[in-house]
Tab-separated table of C-alpha atoms in Angstrom:
chain	number	residue	atom	x	y	z
I	1	MET	CA	35.410	2.198	-0.452
I	2	ASN	CA	37.333	5.000	1.195
I	3	LYS	CA	36.297	8.580	0.591
I	4	ILE	CA	38.109	10.283	-2.294
I	5	PRO	CA	40.784	12.422	-0.614
I	6	GLU	CA	41.098	16.122	-1.172
I	7	LEU	CA	44.424	17.374	-2.538
I	8	LEU	CA	45.327	20.588	-0.679
I	9	SER	CA	48.036	22.816	-2.146
I	10	PRO	CA	49.926	25.822	-0.774
I	11	ALA	CA	49.170	29.290	-2.128
I	12	GLY	CA	51.764	31.800	-1.004
I	13	ASP	CA	50.545	34.398	-3.510
I	14	PRO	CA	48.060	34.631	-6.413
I	15	GLU	CA	50.477	33.159	-8.971
I	16	LYS	CA	51.155	30.095	-6.820
I	17	MET	CA	47.441	29.676	-6.224
I	18	ARG	CA	46.779	29.634	-9.960
I	19	PHE	CA	49.495	27.057	-10.618
I	20	GLY	CA	48.172	24.875	-7.798
I	21	ILE	CA	44.698	24.998	-9.293
I	22	ALA	CA	45.959	24.345	-12.827
I	23	TYR	CA	47.917	21.273	-11.704
I	24	GLY	CA	45.012	19.645	-9.923
I	25	ALA	CA	44.449	20.983	-6.407
I	26	ASP	CA	40.985	20.453	-4.971
I	27	ALA	CA	41.637	23.174	-2.404
I	28	VAL	CA	44.314	25.737	-1.592
I	29	TYR	CA	45.359	27.323	1.669
I	30	MET	CA	46.540	30.905	1.966
I	31	ALA	CA	46.923	33.806	4.352
I	32	GLY	CA	46.136	37.476	4.483
I	33	GLN	CA	48.755	40.055	5.366
I	34	ARG	CA	48.077	39.436	9.076
I	35	PHE	CA	47.446	36.536	11.445
I	36	GLY	CA	49.103	33.820	9.318
I	37	MET	CA	52.106	31.649	10.166
I	38	ARG	CA	54.078	32.377	6.988
I	39	ALA	CA	54.923	36.064	7.270
I	40	ALA	CA	57.782	35.691	4.739
I	41	ALA	CA	55.373	34.691	1.971
I	42	ALA	CA	53.904	37.432	-0.206
I	43	ASN	CA	50.408	36.425	0.942
I	44	PHE	CA	47.223	38.294	-0.002
I	45	ASP	CA	46.008	41.767	0.871
I	46	ASP	CA	42.307	42.152	1.648
I	47	GLU	CA	41.271	42.862	-1.922
I	48	ALA	CA	43.405	40.020	-3.284
I	49	LEU	CA	41.771	37.641	-0.820
I	50	ARG	CA	38.339	38.548	-2.105
I	51	ARG	CA	39.410	38.352	-5.739
I	52	CYS	CA	41.335	35.082	-5.455
I	53	ILE	CA	38.686	33.303	-3.385
I	54	ALA	CA	36.184	34.148	-6.104
I	55	GLU	CA	38.632	33.011	-8.797
I	56	ALA	CA	39.244	29.680	-7.057
I	57	HIS	CA	35.518	29.120	-6.616
I	58	ALA	CA	35.027	29.726	-10.334
I	59	HIS	CA	37.292	26.701	-10.892
I	60	GLY	CA	35.482	24.592	-8.284
I	61	VAL	CA	38.392	24.891	-5.826
I	62	LYS	CA	38.022	25.674	-2.116
I	63	CYS	CA	40.050	28.294	-0.224
I	64	TYR	CA	41.143	27.839	3.377
I	65	ILE	CA	42.604	30.856	5.157
I	66	THR	CA	45.246	30.474	7.858
I	67	VAL	CA	44.478	32.479	10.981
I	68	ASN	CA	46.891	30.450	13.025
I	69	ILE	CA	49.311	32.758	14.822
I	70	MET	CA	49.411	32.677	18.608
I	71	PRO	CA	48.151	36.239	19.165
I	72	SER	CA	49.095	38.502	22.027
I	73	CYS	CA	46.871	41.225	23.450
I	74	ARG	CA	48.084	43.749	20.876
I	75	ASP	CA	46.928	41.509	18.001
I	76	LEU	CA	43.316	41.116	19.096
I	77	PRO	CA	41.760	44.541	18.328
I	78	ALA	CA	42.217	44.099	14.558
I	79	LEU	CA	40.941	40.517	14.512
I	80	PRO	CA	37.116	41.004	14.481
I	81	ALA	CA	37.131	43.075	11.286
I	82	TYR	CA	39.455	40.571	9.595
I	83	LEU	CA	37.260	37.623	10.556
I	84	GLU	CA	34.203	39.438	9.224
I	85	LEU	CA	36.108	40.100	5.986
I	86	LEU	CA	36.869	36.394	5.528
I	87	GLN	CA	33.234	35.459	5.999
I	88	ASP	CA	32.072	38.153	3.594
I	89	ALA	CA	34.684	37.080	1.017
I	90	GLY	CA	33.396	33.504	1.057
I	91	ALA	CA	36.309	31.689	2.700
I	92	ASP	CA	35.583	27.951	2.801
I	93	ALA	CA	37.304	27.519	6.181
I	94	MET	CA	39.715	29.119	8.602
I	95	ILE	CA	42.734	27.189	9.876
I	96	VAL	CA	43.028	28.157	13.545
I	97	ALA	CA	45.162	27.161	16.524
I	98	ASP	CA	44.600	29.565	19.419
I	99	VAL	CA	41.472	29.020	21.517
I	100	GLY	CA	40.959	32.776	21.778
I	101	VAL	CA	40.937	33.086	17.999
I	102	ILE	CA	38.507	30.160	17.799
I	103	ARG	CA	36.184	31.878	20.255
I	104	MET	CA	36.314	35.126	18.293
I	105	ALA	CA	35.851	33.329	14.973
I	106	GLN	CA	32.660	31.720	16.232
I	107	LYS	CA	31.420	35.173	17.210
I	108	TYR	CA	32.488	37.286	14.239
I	109	ALA	CA	32.490	34.719	11.398
I	110	PRO	CA	30.056	31.996	12.497
I	111	LYS	CA	29.347	30.816	8.944
I	112	VAL	CA	32.986	29.931	8.200
I	113	PRO	CA	33.944	26.336	9.118
I	114	LEU	CA	36.881	25.855	11.466
I	115	HIS	CA	39.869	23.631	10.738
I	116	ILE	CA	42.021	23.025	13.807
I	117	SER	CA	45.705	23.543	13.003
I	118	THR	CA	48.462	20.978	13.403
I	119	GLN	CA	49.909	23.381	16.012
I	120	THR	CA	47.386	22.069	18.524
I	121	SER	CA	49.170	18.681	18.378
I	122	ILE	CA	46.148	16.408	18.009
I	123	LEU	CA	47.558	12.985	18.814
I	124	ASN	CA	44.537	10.921	19.896
I	125	PRO	CA	40.795	10.496	19.292
I	126	GLU	CA	39.815	12.187	22.537
I	127	ALA	CA	41.545	15.385	21.441
I	128	ALA	CA	39.944	15.145	18.001
I	129	ASN	CA	36.506	14.585	19.548
I	130	PHE	CA	37.011	17.573	21.838
I	131	TRP	CA	37.496	19.829	18.831
I	132	ALA	CA	34.501	18.249	17.102
I	133	ASP	CA	32.411	19.060	20.185
I	134	MET	CA	33.732	22.629	19.988
I	135	GLY	CA	32.327	22.957	16.480
I	136	ALA	CA	35.339	22.104	14.310
I	137	GLU	CA	34.645	20.639	10.882
I	138	ARG	CA	38.205	19.341	10.422
I	139	VAL	CA	41.322	18.567	12.435
I	140	VAL	CA	44.836	18.794	10.995
I	141	LEU	CA	46.621	15.981	12.789
I	142	ALA	CA	50.000	16.189	14.470
I	143	ARG	CA	52.867	15.173	12.203
I	144	GLU	CA	54.169	12.760	14.847
I	145	LEU	CA	51.406	10.209	14.175
I	146	SER	CA	51.798	6.865	12.440
I	147	LEU	CA	49.331	5.570	9.868
I	148	GLU	CA	48.166	3.010	12.417
I	149	GLU	CA	47.410	5.749	14.939
I	150	ILE	CA	45.614	7.825	12.307
I	151	ALA	CA	43.437	4.848	11.412
I	152	GLU	CA	42.550	4.459	15.105
I	153	ILE	CA	41.630	8.151	15.359
I	154	ARG	CA	39.486	7.789	12.237
I	155	ALA	CA	37.698	4.774	13.720
I	156	LYS	CA	36.949	6.546	17.013
I	157	THR	CA	35.749	9.922	15.711
I	158	PRO	CA	32.521	10.894	13.942
I	159	LYS	CA	32.616	10.534	10.161
I	160	SER	CA	31.453	14.155	9.930
I	161	LEU	CA	34.805	15.255	11.366
I	162	GLU	CA	37.302	15.495	8.519
I	163	ILE	CA	40.933	14.472	8.997
I	164	GLU	CA	43.744	16.349	7.274
I	165	ALA	CA	47.405	15.362	7.323
I	166	PHE	CA	50.631	16.645	5.802
I	167	VAL	CA	51.969	14.325	3.102
I	168	HIS	CA	54.798	16.350	1.571
I	169	GLY	CA	57.213	19.142	2.384
I	170	ALA	CA	59.518	20.588	5.010
I	171	MET	CA	59.405	19.272	8.547
I	172	CYS	CA	60.037	21.528	11.548
I	173	ILE	CA	62.114	20.436	14.547
I	174	SER	CA	59.022	21.219	16.591
I	175	TYR	CA	56.934	19.152	14.159
I	176	SER	CA	53.437	20.041	15.324
I	177	GLY	CA	54.196	22.073	18.420
I	178	ARG	CA	55.100	25.671	19.173
I	179	CYS	CA	58.804	26.243	18.610
I	180	LEU	CA	60.587	28.898	20.672
I	181	ILE	CA	64.118	28.538	19.286
I	182	SER	CA	63.785	31.351	16.736
I	183	GLN	CA	62.476	33.897	19.221
I	184	TYR	CA	65.096	32.939	21.797
I	185	MET	CA	68.008	33.266	19.367
I	186	THR	CA	66.900	36.086	17.059
I	187	GLY	CA	63.849	37.797	18.520
I	188	ARG	CA	61.789	36.621	15.533
I	189	ASP	CA	58.671	34.888	16.822
I	190	ALA	CA	57.866	31.672	14.958
I	191	ASN	CA	54.396	31.707	16.502
I	192	HIS	CA	53.723	34.988	14.726
I	193	GLY	CA	54.941	33.630	11.383
I	194	ALA	CA	58.454	35.131	11.474
I	195	CYS	CA	60.614	32.039	12.019
I	196	ALA	CA	64.315	32.561	11.198
I	197	GLN	CA	64.802	28.769	10.858
I	198	PRO	CA	67.707	28.434	13.303
I	199	CYS	CA	67.094	24.688	13.176
I	200	ARG	CA	68.844	24.770	9.771
I	201	TRP	CA	71.967	26.622	10.952
I	202	ASN	CA	75.490	25.255	11.222
I	203	TYR	CA	76.409	24.747	14.889
I	204	SER	CA	79.825	24.340	16.495
I	205	LEU	CA	81.077	24.337	20.073
I	206	MET	CA	83.052	27.242	21.595
I	207	GLU	CA	84.893	26.983	24.913
I	208	GLU	CA	84.444	29.958	27.274
I	209	LYS	CA	88.167	30.802	27.548
I	210	ARG	CA	88.902	30.330	23.848
I	211	PRO	CA	86.662	32.924	22.139
I	212	GLY	CA	86.666	32.704	18.387
I	213	GLU	CA	87.814	29.072	18.387
I	214	PHE	CA	85.068	26.831	17.118
I	215	PHE	CA	85.062	23.083	17.603
I	216	PRO	CA	82.817	20.797	15.581
I	217	VAL	CA	80.332	18.822	17.651
I	218	GLU	CA	80.592	16.034	15.112
I	219	GLU	CA	83.419	14.692	12.994
I	220	ASP	CA	82.445	16.934	10.072
I	221	SER	CA	84.754	19.968	10.057
I	222	ARG	CA	81.928	22.219	8.887
I	223	GLY	CA	80.027	21.673	12.123
I	224	THR	CA	76.803	19.839	12.756
I	225	TYR	CA	73.195	20.580	11.940
I	226	LEU	CA	71.589	19.558	15.215
I	227	TYR	CA	67.959	20.199	14.349
I	228	ASN	CA	67.933	19.882	10.554
I	229	SER	CA	65.056	17.629	9.524
I	230	LYS	CA	64.698	15.896	6.194
I	231	ASP	CA	61.667	16.721	4.047
I	232	MET	CA	58.601	14.507	4.114
I	233	CYS	CA	57.577	12.675	0.944
I	234	MET	CA	54.693	10.184	0.840
I	235	ILE	CA	54.219	10.024	-2.937
I	236	GLU	CA	55.028	6.293	-2.911
I	237	HIS	CA	52.420	5.526	-0.253
I	238	ILE	CA	49.147	6.879	-1.624
I	239	PRO	CA	47.224	3.612	-0.982
I	240	GLU	CA	48.279	3.527	2.675
I	241	LEU	CA	47.271	7.155	3.199
I	242	ILE	CA	43.843	6.594	1.689
I	243	LYS	CA	43.235	3.364	3.610
I	244	ALA	CA	44.102	5.100	6.890
I	245	GLY	CA	41.063	7.326	6.329
I	246	ILE	CA	42.744	10.681	5.690
I	247	ASP	CA	40.290	13.075	4.048
I	248	SER	CA	42.753	15.735	2.921
I	249	PHE	CA	46.353	15.362	1.727
I	250	LYS	CA	48.226	18.569	2.561
I	251	ILE	CA	51.326	19.752	0.701
I	252	GLU	CA	53.582	22.107	2.665
I	253	GLY	CA	55.232	25.035	0.888
I	254	ARG	CA	53.672	28.514	0.859
I	255	ASN	CA	57.188	29.975	0.811
I	256	LYS	CA	58.178	27.799	-2.157
I	257	THR	CA	57.959	28.764	-5.844
I	258	ALA	CA	55.123	28.410	-8.324
I	259	TYR	CA	57.283	25.791	-10.040
I	260	TYR	CA	57.420	23.770	-6.802
I	261	THR	CA	53.651	24.045	-6.385
I	262	ALA	CA	53.063	22.891	-9.947
I	263	CYS	CA	55.427	19.908	-9.847
I	264	VAL	CA	54.394	18.545	-6.478
I	265	THR	CA	50.668	19.147	-6.921
I	266	GLY	CA	50.741	17.568	-10.367
I	267	ALA	CA	52.647	14.535	-9.093
I	268	TYR	CA	50.248	13.836	-6.236
I	269	ARG	CA	47.235	14.516	-8.480
I	270	ALA	CA	48.415	11.916	-10.990
I	271	ALA	CA	49.263	9.378	-8.273
I	272	VAL	CA	45.920	9.756	-6.469
I	273	ASP	CA	43.956	9.585	-9.719
I	274	ALA	CA	45.841	6.487	-10.870
I	275	TYR	CA	45.046	4.745	-7.590
I	276	LEU	CA	41.370	5.691	-7.654
I	277	ALA	CA	41.057	4.514	-11.257
I	278	ASN	CA	42.205	0.998	-10.369
I	279	PRO	CA	42.956	0.385	-6.670
I	280	GLU	CA	43.525	-3.345	-7.081
I	281	ARG	CA	46.163	-2.996	-9.778
I	282	TYR	CA	47.604	0.349	-8.832
I	283	VAL	CA	51.150	1.107	-9.895
I	284	MET	CA	52.363	4.642	-9.323
I	285	PRO	CA	53.397	6.328	-12.592
I	286	GLN	CA	57.171	6.708	-12.522
I	287	PHE	CA	57.036	10.368	-13.502
I	288	CYS	CA	55.261	11.145	-10.195
I	289	LEU	CA	58.354	10.152	-8.227
I	290	ASP	CA	60.578	11.880	-10.758
I	291	GLU	CA	58.632	15.129	-10.389
I	292	VAL	CA	59.064	15.483	-6.628
I	293	ASN	CA	62.795	14.962	-7.154
I	294	LYS	CA	62.959	17.742	-9.747
I	295	VAL	CA	62.044	20.483	-7.271
I	296	SER	CA	64.248	22.070	-4.633
I	297	HIS	CA	64.158	19.800	-1.582
I	298	ARG	CA	66.190	18.311	1.225
I	299	GLU	CA	66.656	14.573	1.483
I	300	TYR	CA	63.287	12.839	1.674
I	301	TYR	CA	61.875	10.462	4.248
I	302	THR	CA	58.405	9.329	5.331
I	303	GLY	CA	58.163	11.194	8.617
I	304	PHE	CA	56.501	9.225	11.413
I	305	TYR	CA	53.922	7.491	9.235
I	306	PHE	CA	55.558	4.091	9.654
I	307	GLY	CA	56.567	4.610	13.286
I	308	PRO	CA	59.392	6.588	14.928
I	309	SER	CA	62.097	7.235	12.359
I	310	ALA	CA	65.768	6.833	13.117
I	311	ASP	CA	66.847	8.705	9.988
I	312	GLY	CA	64.737	11.839	10.123
I	313	GLN	CA	67.581	14.250	10.814
I	314	HIS	CA	70.197	15.217	8.245
I	315	TYR	CA	73.426	16.103	9.983
I	316	GLY	CA	75.788	16.627	7.057
I	317	ASP	CA	74.569	20.035	5.881
I	318	SER	CA	71.405	22.083	5.391
I	319	GLN	CA	71.680	22.383	1.615
I	320	TYR	CA	68.821	21.821	-0.801
I	321	ILE	CA	68.983	19.375	-3.681
I	322	ARG	CA	68.453	21.456	-6.813
I	323	ASP	CA	69.062	19.380	-9.931
I	324	TYR	CA	66.644	21.173	-12.267
I	325	GLU	CA	65.974	24.796	-13.098
I	326	VAL	CA	63.207	26.684	-14.855
I	327	VAL	CA	64.151	27.800	-18.365
I	328	GLY	CA	61.068	29.827	-19.170
I	329	MET	CA	57.423	30.613	-18.518
I	330	PRO	CA	54.879	31.068	-21.322
I	331	VAL	CA	53.702	34.503	-22.394
I	332	ASP	CA	51.797	33.427	-25.505
I	333	CYS	CA	50.375	30.019	-26.468
I	334	ARG	CA	48.524	29.309	-29.706
I	335	GLU	CA	46.379	26.450	-30.937
I	336	ASP	CA	48.860	25.562	-33.703
I	337	GLY	CA	51.541	24.642	-31.126
I	338	THR	CA	53.435	27.917	-31.303
I	339	ALA	CA	54.507	28.983	-27.817
I	340	VAL	CA	56.504	31.984	-26.676
I	341	PHE	CA	58.383	31.774	-23.383
I	342	ALA	CA	60.032	34.483	-21.300
I	343	LEU	CA	63.563	33.253	-20.622
I	344	LYS	CA	64.525	32.595	-16.976
I	345	ASN	CA	67.758	30.607	-17.407
I	346	ARG	CA	69.984	30.086	-20.418
I	347	PHE	CA	69.948	27.123	-22.768
I	348	PHE	CA	71.869	26.042	-25.859
I	349	LYS	CA	70.571	25.009	-29.241
I	350	GLY	CA	70.051	21.236	-29.210
I	351	GLU	CA	70.093	21.002	-25.414
I	352	GLU	CA	67.535	18.636	-23.893
I	353	LEU	CA	64.613	20.489	-22.333
I	354	GLU	CA	61.404	19.350	-20.674
I	355	LEU	CA	57.954	20.841	-21.015
I	356	LEU	CA	55.774	20.357	-17.957
I	357	GLN	CA	52.024	20.786	-18.427
I	358	PRO	CA	48.956	20.225	-16.235
I	359	GLY	CA	47.617	16.698	-16.493
I	360	HIS	CA	50.516	15.282	-18.500
I	361	ALA	CA	53.811	13.518	-18.012
I	362	PRO	CA	56.746	15.793	-18.947
I	363	TYR	CA	57.563	16.100	-22.639
I	364	SER	CA	61.298	15.925	-23.454
I	365	PHE	CA	62.766	17.446	-26.617
I	366	HIS	CA	65.938	18.997	-28.000
I	367	ALA	CA	65.794	22.768	-28.170
I	368	GLU	CA	65.105	24.374	-31.523
I	369	ALA	CA	63.928	27.950	-31.074
I	370	VAL	CA	64.129	31.480	-32.431
I	371	ASN	CA	64.052	34.946	-30.864
I	372	ASP	CA	61.589	37.750	-31.670
I	373	ASP	CA	63.574	38.544	-34.816
I	374	GLY	CA	63.338	34.967	-36.073
I	375	GLU	CA	67.018	34.227	-35.385
I	376	ALA	CA	67.960	30.648	-34.438
I	377	LEU	CA	70.697	31.376	-31.909
I	378	ASP	CA	73.214	28.861	-30.598
I	379	LEU	CA	72.780	30.271	-27.082
I	380	PHE	CA	69.737	31.935	-25.546
I	381	ASN	CA	70.908	33.781	-22.434
I	382	VAL	CA	69.243	37.198	-22.137
I	383	PRO	CA	66.875	37.311	-19.126
I	384	GLN	CA	63.221	37.782	-20.138
I	385	MET	CA	64.152	37.332	-23.819
I	386	LYS	CA	61.109	36.102	-25.757
I	387	VAL	CA	61.903	32.653	-27.149
I	388	HIS	CA	59.642	31.038	-29.760
I	389	PHE	CA	59.112	27.259	-29.932
I	390	GLN	CA	56.997	25.076	-32.176
I	391	PHE	CA	55.391	22.013	-30.557
I	392	PRO	CA	53.262	19.250	-32.121
I	393	PHE	CA	50.414	20.177	-29.759
I	394	ALA	CA	48.869	23.223	-28.147
I	395	VAL	CA	50.738	24.386	-25.030
I	396	ASP	CA	48.910	25.198	-21.818
I	397	ARG	CA	49.211	28.720	-20.400
I	398	TYR	CA	50.485	27.162	-17.149
I	399	ALA	CA	53.202	25.133	-18.859
I	400	ILE	CA	56.751	25.351	-17.509
I	401	LEU	CA	59.956	24.862	-19.484
I	402	ARG	CA	62.889	23.400	-17.541
I	403	LYS	CA	66.195	21.564	-17.871
I	404	LYS	CA	68.717	19.670	-15.810
I	405	LYS	CA	71.105	22.141	-14.240
I	406	GLU	CA	74.533	22.568	-15.752
I	407	ARG	CA	77.333	21.235	-13.584
I	408	PRO	CA	80.643	23.089	-13.207
I	409	LYS	CA	83.387	21.431	-15.247
């Protein structure tokens, strides 16, 4: 029997952390205001780190802190105090990439386990064993690996060394390496968490003596998206991931919304639990696949898990697929099924809505609601308006109300 895998969710801020926990994460990963690779996320100040680590622990959830920038000399003086803070706050691990940071972490926070970041491009068992010898508790494998290669790494490394792998989310043109495109083109250093994502931009060709005249590199008149990767999605391959020996399933997305965290975490939680409940007769619940398609995403593919992919790049555009939108978030939920939502997007009386709740398939219904004055309006369209619904069950405080987006006529 394979070890039960950990489900690891992104926490770009306290709200996202709480939704990840509510929808079934076993662990979350987050960053402080410094030294993390997602500078655009809200992240956590020092006090919030302490508070949210304690809050997660109260729910039996682990917190891993990213300390994974590639620091220069000017970054190092502030690092010892930060590492000591993480140890004092009770961080369950630090995700690290730079050998200098690893050396300092072992000196200033020796009680905090080390997880070696995917940025180190661990592609073989010798590399994994090196990091185990250096004191690492876990390695986050390179995204370029196939399931077959992961299984070989698992077989040739000590069982005490945990293996983590990305199973869902955006893929970078540099996959597991250290991309320099952003710094070269914009001065924003991806290795300090400030990537401008030039891999998603629209590129055309300009001839030296014809300034201002742009020629498409491809037949599409809008240009071509040379580096634009599809998003990874392995929701349909939970058995294969578990059988390969992966200890932790990582969902990418600290810059995404709380809604994204809830949907994707809930989908993978339900799929993993269904498999573990009956591996021999496992059939993935259909709503799991539906859920990952109801969040903002690019076209999906399975990365390199089944060998080199010929369809990993999306050349047509860099647009997201956004078919659903959040209608409201709860501000008051009562045992009798009464629930009050703060309105985010408009809806009409009788329009089909969906209620998403932790641990449940979505509940579809036709909208019947009133405002604070008890009026049953035909259209609810005032942002943050309080909208009252009556459900045949109690609504969870982390419920989300959504609908299929309206299409222009």
